[in-house]
Coordinates of C-alpha atoms in Angstrom, one line a residue:
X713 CA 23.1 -33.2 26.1
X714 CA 23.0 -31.9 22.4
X715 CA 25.5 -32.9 20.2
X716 CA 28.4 -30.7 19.2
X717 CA 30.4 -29.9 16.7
X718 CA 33.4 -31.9 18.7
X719 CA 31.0 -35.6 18.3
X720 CA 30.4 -34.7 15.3
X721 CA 34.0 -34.7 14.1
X722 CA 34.7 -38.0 16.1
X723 CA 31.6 -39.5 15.0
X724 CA 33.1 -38.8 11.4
X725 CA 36.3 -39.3 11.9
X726 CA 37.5 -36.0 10.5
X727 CA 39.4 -33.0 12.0
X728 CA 37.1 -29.9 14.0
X729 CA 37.8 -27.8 11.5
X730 CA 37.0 -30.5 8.5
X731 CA 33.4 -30.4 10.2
X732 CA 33.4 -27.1 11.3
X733 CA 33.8 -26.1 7.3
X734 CA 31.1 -28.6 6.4
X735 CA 28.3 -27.6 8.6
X736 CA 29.0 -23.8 7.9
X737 CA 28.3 -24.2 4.4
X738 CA 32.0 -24.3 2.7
X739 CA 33.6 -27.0 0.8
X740 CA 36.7 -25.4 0.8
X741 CA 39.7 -28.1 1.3
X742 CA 37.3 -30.4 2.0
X743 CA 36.9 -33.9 -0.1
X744 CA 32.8 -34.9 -1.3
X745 CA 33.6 -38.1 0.9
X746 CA 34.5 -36.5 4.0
X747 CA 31.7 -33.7 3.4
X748 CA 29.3 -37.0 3.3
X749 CA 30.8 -37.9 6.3
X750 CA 30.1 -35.1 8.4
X751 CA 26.7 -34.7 7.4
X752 CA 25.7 -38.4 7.7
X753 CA 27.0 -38.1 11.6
X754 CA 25.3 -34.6 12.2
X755 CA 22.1 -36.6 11.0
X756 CA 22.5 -39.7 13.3
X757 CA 23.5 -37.4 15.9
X758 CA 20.9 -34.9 15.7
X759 CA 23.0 -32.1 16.0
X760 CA 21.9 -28.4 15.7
X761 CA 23.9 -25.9 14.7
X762 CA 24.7 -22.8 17.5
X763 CA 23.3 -19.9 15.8
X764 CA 24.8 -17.4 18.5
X765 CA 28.5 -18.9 17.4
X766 CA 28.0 -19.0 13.8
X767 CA 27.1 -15.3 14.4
X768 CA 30.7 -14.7 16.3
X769 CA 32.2 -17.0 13.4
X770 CA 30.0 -14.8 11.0
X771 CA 29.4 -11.3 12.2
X772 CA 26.4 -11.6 10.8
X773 CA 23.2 -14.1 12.1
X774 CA 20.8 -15.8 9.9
X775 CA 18.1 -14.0 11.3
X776 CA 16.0 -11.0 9.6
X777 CA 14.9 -7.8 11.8
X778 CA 11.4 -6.6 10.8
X779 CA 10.4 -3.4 12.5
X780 CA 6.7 -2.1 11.9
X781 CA 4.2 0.1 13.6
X782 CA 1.7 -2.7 15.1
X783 CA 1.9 -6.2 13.9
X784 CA -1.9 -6.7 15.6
X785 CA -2.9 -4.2 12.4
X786 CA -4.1 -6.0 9.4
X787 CA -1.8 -3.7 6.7
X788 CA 1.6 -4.7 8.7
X789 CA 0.6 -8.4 9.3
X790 CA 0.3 -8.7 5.3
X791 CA 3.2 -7.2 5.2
X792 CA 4.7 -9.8 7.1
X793 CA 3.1 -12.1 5.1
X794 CA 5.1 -11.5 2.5
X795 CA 8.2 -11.0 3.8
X796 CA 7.9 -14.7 5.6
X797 CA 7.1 -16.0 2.1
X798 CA 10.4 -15.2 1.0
X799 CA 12.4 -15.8 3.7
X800 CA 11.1 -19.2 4.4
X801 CA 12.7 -21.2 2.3
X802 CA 15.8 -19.6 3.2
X803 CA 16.7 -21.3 6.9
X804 CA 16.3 -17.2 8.5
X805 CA 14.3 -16.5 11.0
X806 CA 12.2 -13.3 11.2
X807 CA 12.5 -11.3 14.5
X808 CA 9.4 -8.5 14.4
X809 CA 9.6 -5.4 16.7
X810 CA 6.3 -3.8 17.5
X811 CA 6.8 0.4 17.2
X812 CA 3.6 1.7 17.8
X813 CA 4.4 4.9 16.1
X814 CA 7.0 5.6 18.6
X815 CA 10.1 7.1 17.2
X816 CA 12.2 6.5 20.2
X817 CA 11.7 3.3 20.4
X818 CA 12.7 2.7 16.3
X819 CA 15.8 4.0 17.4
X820 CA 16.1 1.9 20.5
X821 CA 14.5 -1.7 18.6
X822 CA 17.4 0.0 15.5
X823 CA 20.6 -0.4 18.2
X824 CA 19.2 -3.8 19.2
X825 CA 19.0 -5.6 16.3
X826 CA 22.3 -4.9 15.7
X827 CA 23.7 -5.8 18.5
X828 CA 22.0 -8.8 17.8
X829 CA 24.0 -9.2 14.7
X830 CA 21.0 -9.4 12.1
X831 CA 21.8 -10.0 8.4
X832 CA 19.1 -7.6 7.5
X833 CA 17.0 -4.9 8.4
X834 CA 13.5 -4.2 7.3
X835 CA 11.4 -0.7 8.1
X836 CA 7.7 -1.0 7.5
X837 CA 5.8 1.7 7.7
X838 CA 5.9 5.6 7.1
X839 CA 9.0 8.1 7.5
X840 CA 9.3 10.7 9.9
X841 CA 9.5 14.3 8.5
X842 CA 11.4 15.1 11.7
X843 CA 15.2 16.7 11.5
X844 CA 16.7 15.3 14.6
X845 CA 15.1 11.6 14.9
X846 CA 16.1 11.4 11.2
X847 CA 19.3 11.8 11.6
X848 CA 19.1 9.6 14.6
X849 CA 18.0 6.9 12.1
X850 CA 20.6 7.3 9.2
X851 CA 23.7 7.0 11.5
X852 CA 22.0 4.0 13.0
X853 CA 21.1 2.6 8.9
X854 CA 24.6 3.8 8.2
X855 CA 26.6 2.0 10.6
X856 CA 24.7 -1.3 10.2
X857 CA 25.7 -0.9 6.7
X858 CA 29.2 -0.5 7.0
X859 CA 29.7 -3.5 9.1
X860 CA 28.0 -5.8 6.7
X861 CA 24.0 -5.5 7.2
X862 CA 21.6 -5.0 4.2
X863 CA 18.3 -2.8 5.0
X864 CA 15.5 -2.3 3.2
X865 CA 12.4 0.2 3.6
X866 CA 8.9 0.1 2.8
X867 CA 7.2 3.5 2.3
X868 CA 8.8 7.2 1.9
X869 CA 11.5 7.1 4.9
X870 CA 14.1 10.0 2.9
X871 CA 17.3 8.2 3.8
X872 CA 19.4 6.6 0.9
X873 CA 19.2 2.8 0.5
X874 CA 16.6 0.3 -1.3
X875 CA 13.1 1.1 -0.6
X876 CA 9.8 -0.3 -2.0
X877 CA 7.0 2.3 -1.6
X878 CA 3.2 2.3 -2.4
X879 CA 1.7 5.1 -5.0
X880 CA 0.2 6.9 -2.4
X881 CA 0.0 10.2 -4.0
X882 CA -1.5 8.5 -6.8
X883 CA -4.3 6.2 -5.5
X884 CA -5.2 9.5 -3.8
X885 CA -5.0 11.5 -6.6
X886 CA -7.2 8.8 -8.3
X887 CA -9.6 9.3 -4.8
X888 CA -10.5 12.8 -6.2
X889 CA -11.0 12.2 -9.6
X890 CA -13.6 9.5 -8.9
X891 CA -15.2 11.9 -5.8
X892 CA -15.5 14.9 -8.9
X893 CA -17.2 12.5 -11.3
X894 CA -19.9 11.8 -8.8
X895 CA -20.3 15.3 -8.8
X896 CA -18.9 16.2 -5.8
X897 CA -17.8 19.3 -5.0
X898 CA -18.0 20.2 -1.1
X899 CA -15.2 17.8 0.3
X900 CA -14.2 16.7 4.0
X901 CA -10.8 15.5 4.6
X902 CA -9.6 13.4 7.8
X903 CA -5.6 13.7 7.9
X904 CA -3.4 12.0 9.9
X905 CA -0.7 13.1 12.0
X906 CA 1.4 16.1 10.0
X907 CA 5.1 15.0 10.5
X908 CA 4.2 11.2 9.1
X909 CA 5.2 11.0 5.5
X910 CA 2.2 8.8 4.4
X911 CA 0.1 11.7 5.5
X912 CA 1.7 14.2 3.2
X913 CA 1.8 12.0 0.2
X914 CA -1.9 11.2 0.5
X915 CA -2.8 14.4 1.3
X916 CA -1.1 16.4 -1.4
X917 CA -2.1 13.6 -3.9
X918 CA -5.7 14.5 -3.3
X919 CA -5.0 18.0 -3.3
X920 CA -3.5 17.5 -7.1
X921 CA -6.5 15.8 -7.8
X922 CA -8.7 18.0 -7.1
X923 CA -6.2 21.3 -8.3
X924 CA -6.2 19.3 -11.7
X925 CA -10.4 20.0 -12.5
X926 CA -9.9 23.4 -10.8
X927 CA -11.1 23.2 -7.2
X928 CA -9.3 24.0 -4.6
X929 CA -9.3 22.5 -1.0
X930 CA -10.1 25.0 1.8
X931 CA -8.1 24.5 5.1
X932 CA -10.6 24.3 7.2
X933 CA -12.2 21.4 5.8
X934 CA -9.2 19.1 6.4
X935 CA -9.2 17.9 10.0
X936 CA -6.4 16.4 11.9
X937 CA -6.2 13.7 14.4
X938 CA -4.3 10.6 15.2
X939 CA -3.8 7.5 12.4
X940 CA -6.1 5.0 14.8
X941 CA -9.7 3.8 15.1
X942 CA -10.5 6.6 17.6
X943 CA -8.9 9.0 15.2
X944 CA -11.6 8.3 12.9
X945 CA -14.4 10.1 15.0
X946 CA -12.4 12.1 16.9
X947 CA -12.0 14.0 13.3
X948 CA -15.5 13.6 11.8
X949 CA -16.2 17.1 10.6
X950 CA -20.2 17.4 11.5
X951 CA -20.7 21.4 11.3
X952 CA -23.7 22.6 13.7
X953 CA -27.0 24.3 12.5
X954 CA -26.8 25.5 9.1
X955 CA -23.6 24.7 8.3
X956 CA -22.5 24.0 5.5
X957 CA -21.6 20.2 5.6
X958 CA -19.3 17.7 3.4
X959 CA -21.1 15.7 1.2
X960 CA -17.9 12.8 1.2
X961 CA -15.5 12.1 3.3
X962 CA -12.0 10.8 2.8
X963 CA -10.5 9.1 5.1
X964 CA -6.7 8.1 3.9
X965 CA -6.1 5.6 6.7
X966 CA -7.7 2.4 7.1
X967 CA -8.6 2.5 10.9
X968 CA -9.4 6.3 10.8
X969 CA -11.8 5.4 8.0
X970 CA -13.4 2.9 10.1
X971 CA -14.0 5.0 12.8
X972 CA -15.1 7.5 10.9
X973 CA -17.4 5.7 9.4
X974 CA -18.5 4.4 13.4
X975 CA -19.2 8.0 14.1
X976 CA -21.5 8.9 11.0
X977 CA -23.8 5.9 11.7
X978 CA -24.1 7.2 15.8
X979 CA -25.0 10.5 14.6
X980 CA -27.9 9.4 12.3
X981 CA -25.5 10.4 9.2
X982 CA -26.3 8.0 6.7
X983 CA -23.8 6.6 4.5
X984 CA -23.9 7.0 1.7
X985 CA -27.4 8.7 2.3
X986 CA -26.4 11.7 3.8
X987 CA -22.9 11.4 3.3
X988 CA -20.0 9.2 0.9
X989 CA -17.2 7.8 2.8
X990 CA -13.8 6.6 1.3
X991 CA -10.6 5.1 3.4
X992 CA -6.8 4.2 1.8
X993 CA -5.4 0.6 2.6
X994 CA -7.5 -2.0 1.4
X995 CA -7.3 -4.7 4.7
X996 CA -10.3 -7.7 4.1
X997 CA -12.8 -6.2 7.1
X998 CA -13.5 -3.1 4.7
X999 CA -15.5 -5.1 2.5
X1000 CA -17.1 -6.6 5.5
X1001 CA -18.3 -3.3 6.9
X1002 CA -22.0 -2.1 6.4
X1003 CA -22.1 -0.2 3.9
X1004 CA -18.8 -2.0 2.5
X1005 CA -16.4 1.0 2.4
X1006 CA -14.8 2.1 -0.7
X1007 CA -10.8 2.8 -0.6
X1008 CA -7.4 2.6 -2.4
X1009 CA -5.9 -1.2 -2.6
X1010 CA -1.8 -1.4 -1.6
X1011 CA -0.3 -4.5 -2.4
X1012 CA 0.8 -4.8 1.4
X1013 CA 2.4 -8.3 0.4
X1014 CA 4.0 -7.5 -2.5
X1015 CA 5.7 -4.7 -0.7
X1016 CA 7.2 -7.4 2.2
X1017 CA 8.0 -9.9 -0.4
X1018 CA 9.6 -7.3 -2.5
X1019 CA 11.5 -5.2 0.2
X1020 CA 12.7 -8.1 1.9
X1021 CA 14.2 -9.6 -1.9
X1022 CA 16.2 -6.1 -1.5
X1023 CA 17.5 -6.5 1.5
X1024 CA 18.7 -10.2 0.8
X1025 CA 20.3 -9.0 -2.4
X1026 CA 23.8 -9.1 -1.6
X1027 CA 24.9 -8.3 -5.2
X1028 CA 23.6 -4.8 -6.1
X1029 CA 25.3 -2.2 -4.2
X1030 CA 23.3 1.1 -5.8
X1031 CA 20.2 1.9 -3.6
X1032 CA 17.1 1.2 -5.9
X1033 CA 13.3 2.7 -5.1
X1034 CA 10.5 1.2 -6.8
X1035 CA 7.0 2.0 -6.7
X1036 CA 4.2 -0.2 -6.4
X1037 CA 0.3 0.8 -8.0
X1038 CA -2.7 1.3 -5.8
X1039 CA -5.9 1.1 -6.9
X1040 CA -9.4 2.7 -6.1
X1041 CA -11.5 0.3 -5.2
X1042 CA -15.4 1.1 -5.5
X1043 CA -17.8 0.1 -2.9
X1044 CA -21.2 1.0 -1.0
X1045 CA -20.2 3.6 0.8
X1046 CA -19.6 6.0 -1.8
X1047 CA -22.5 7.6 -3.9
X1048 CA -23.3 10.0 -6.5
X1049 CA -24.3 13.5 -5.4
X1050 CA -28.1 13.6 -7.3
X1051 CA -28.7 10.2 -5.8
X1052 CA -29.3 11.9 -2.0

């Protein structure tokens, strides 16, 4: 049988609560000797602390609640990443709940971390431009709070409390600008899903772009579908007959971009022959991709690393937002316009 914390205290030859003390981490009325003590016989004894009782003892676990969209996803595992870098020094564990864009379940993966007591609370991953789950979400944030819990978020959630968050208006603002000095004019827009706060940001960032040299971006060459790799072709604006067509595209989601870009090449569309692509989110099999596709960089670990620093940051009390840069990053699937 494990030891516990009762053969510890014999084996020391101390009181329960002399070792109980010690192997909690306080030194309070306790003597460097006896401390030695304690430790020397949890050693030779093996013992292993009950993380489920400290938690009781607590009201708070060691252990860190990350809740992202899909961790399978390249941008959300690097996110991880990062978050694991920081915390692993620390003795926490890192509990990660798979959303899949499903705002019930948030909620539902919200209630059960606390219940399970976490000591923090990440979100990864856009808001929700939607009244009710919003407020849903706050009073769950709000309550956690109150009874001790730290949360952080990464990306544009619109509820108070720390929050690290990409420049996605402004690496897609900076997608506009660099489509316009390849002298394009005629542009296609893939968007995601309306109500998802990434979507907005990126979209009106482009939109500024593109208002700041004058052009305007007509409706009906923006094209919606879901943020996934089947979005991607499911969205890929390729008029009929004489119509007019997009010379780029833009993409501003990684596995819409890939799809996308899927679709071109199985309907003889050439890239960046025929037609320029460029995605948003920088993940490693972009520049593996023929042509290698052009996008904006996030710093997906730097966002975990720094969200999570938040969150453990048990000594500043005023929420703090802080912006991270993107960057455009040039590739081969983006051309200029006299070069068709």
């Amino acid at each position: 049988m494990p030891a516990t914390l009762s053969d510890i205290a014999r084996h020391a030859g101390v009181s329960l609560a002399t070792a109980s003390r010690v192997l909690n981490g306080s030194n309070r009325g306790v003597t460097p000797v006896l401390r030695d003590r304690v430790l020397l016989a949890a050693r030779e004894l093996e013992y292993v602390p009950n993380a489920h009782a400290q938690a009781l003892v607590k009201a708070r676990s060691s252990m860190i609640g990350v809740i992202v969209h899909d961790v399978s996803d390249p941008y959300f595992s690097e996110i991880v990443r990062g978050i694991q870098r920081v915390v692993s020094d620390a003795g926490q564990l890192v509990m990660i709940c798979n959303s899949y864009r499903d705002p019930a379940r948030e909620l539902e993966y919200l209630a059960l971390l606390r219940s399970q007591r976490v000591q923090a609370i990440v979100m990864a991953g856009s808001g929700l431009e939607d009244a009710a789950y919003h407020q849903q979400f706050r009073n769950h944030i709000d309550s956690f709070v109150r009874a001790g819990g730290r949360a952080a978020f990464i990306g544009r959630h619109n509820i108070s409390g720390d929050a690290v968050i990409p420049d996605n208006r402004g690496g897609a603002r900076e997608v506009a600008r660099v489509l316009l000095s390849f002298g394009h004019r005629r542009i296609g827009v893939i968007s995601g899903p309306e109500l998802i706060t990434s979507t907005r940001d990126r979209l009106d960032g482009f939109v500024e772009g593109l208002c700041e040299a004058g052009i305007t971006l007509p409706p009906h060459q923006i094209v919606t579908a879901d943020f996934s790799r089947d979005g991607g072709p499911a969205a890929t604006p390729i008029p009929p007959g004489q119509a007019p067509r997009p010379t780029p595209l833009f993409a501003p989601q990684r596995t819409m971009a890939i799809g996308a870009l899927a679709a071109l090449r199985a309907r003889d569309r050439a890239v960046p022959e025929c037609i320029s692509l460029v995605g948003f989110d920088d993940i490693p099999m972009m520049r593996d991709l023929t042509p290698a596709l052009s996008t904006v960089h996030v710093p997906m670990m730097a966002l975990g690393a720094r969200a999570i620093e938040m969150a453990l940051d048990e000594h500043h009390t005023t929420p703090r937002v802080e912006y991270l840069p993107t960057e455009m990053i040039l590739r081969a699937s983006t051309a200029l316009v006299h070069e068709r």
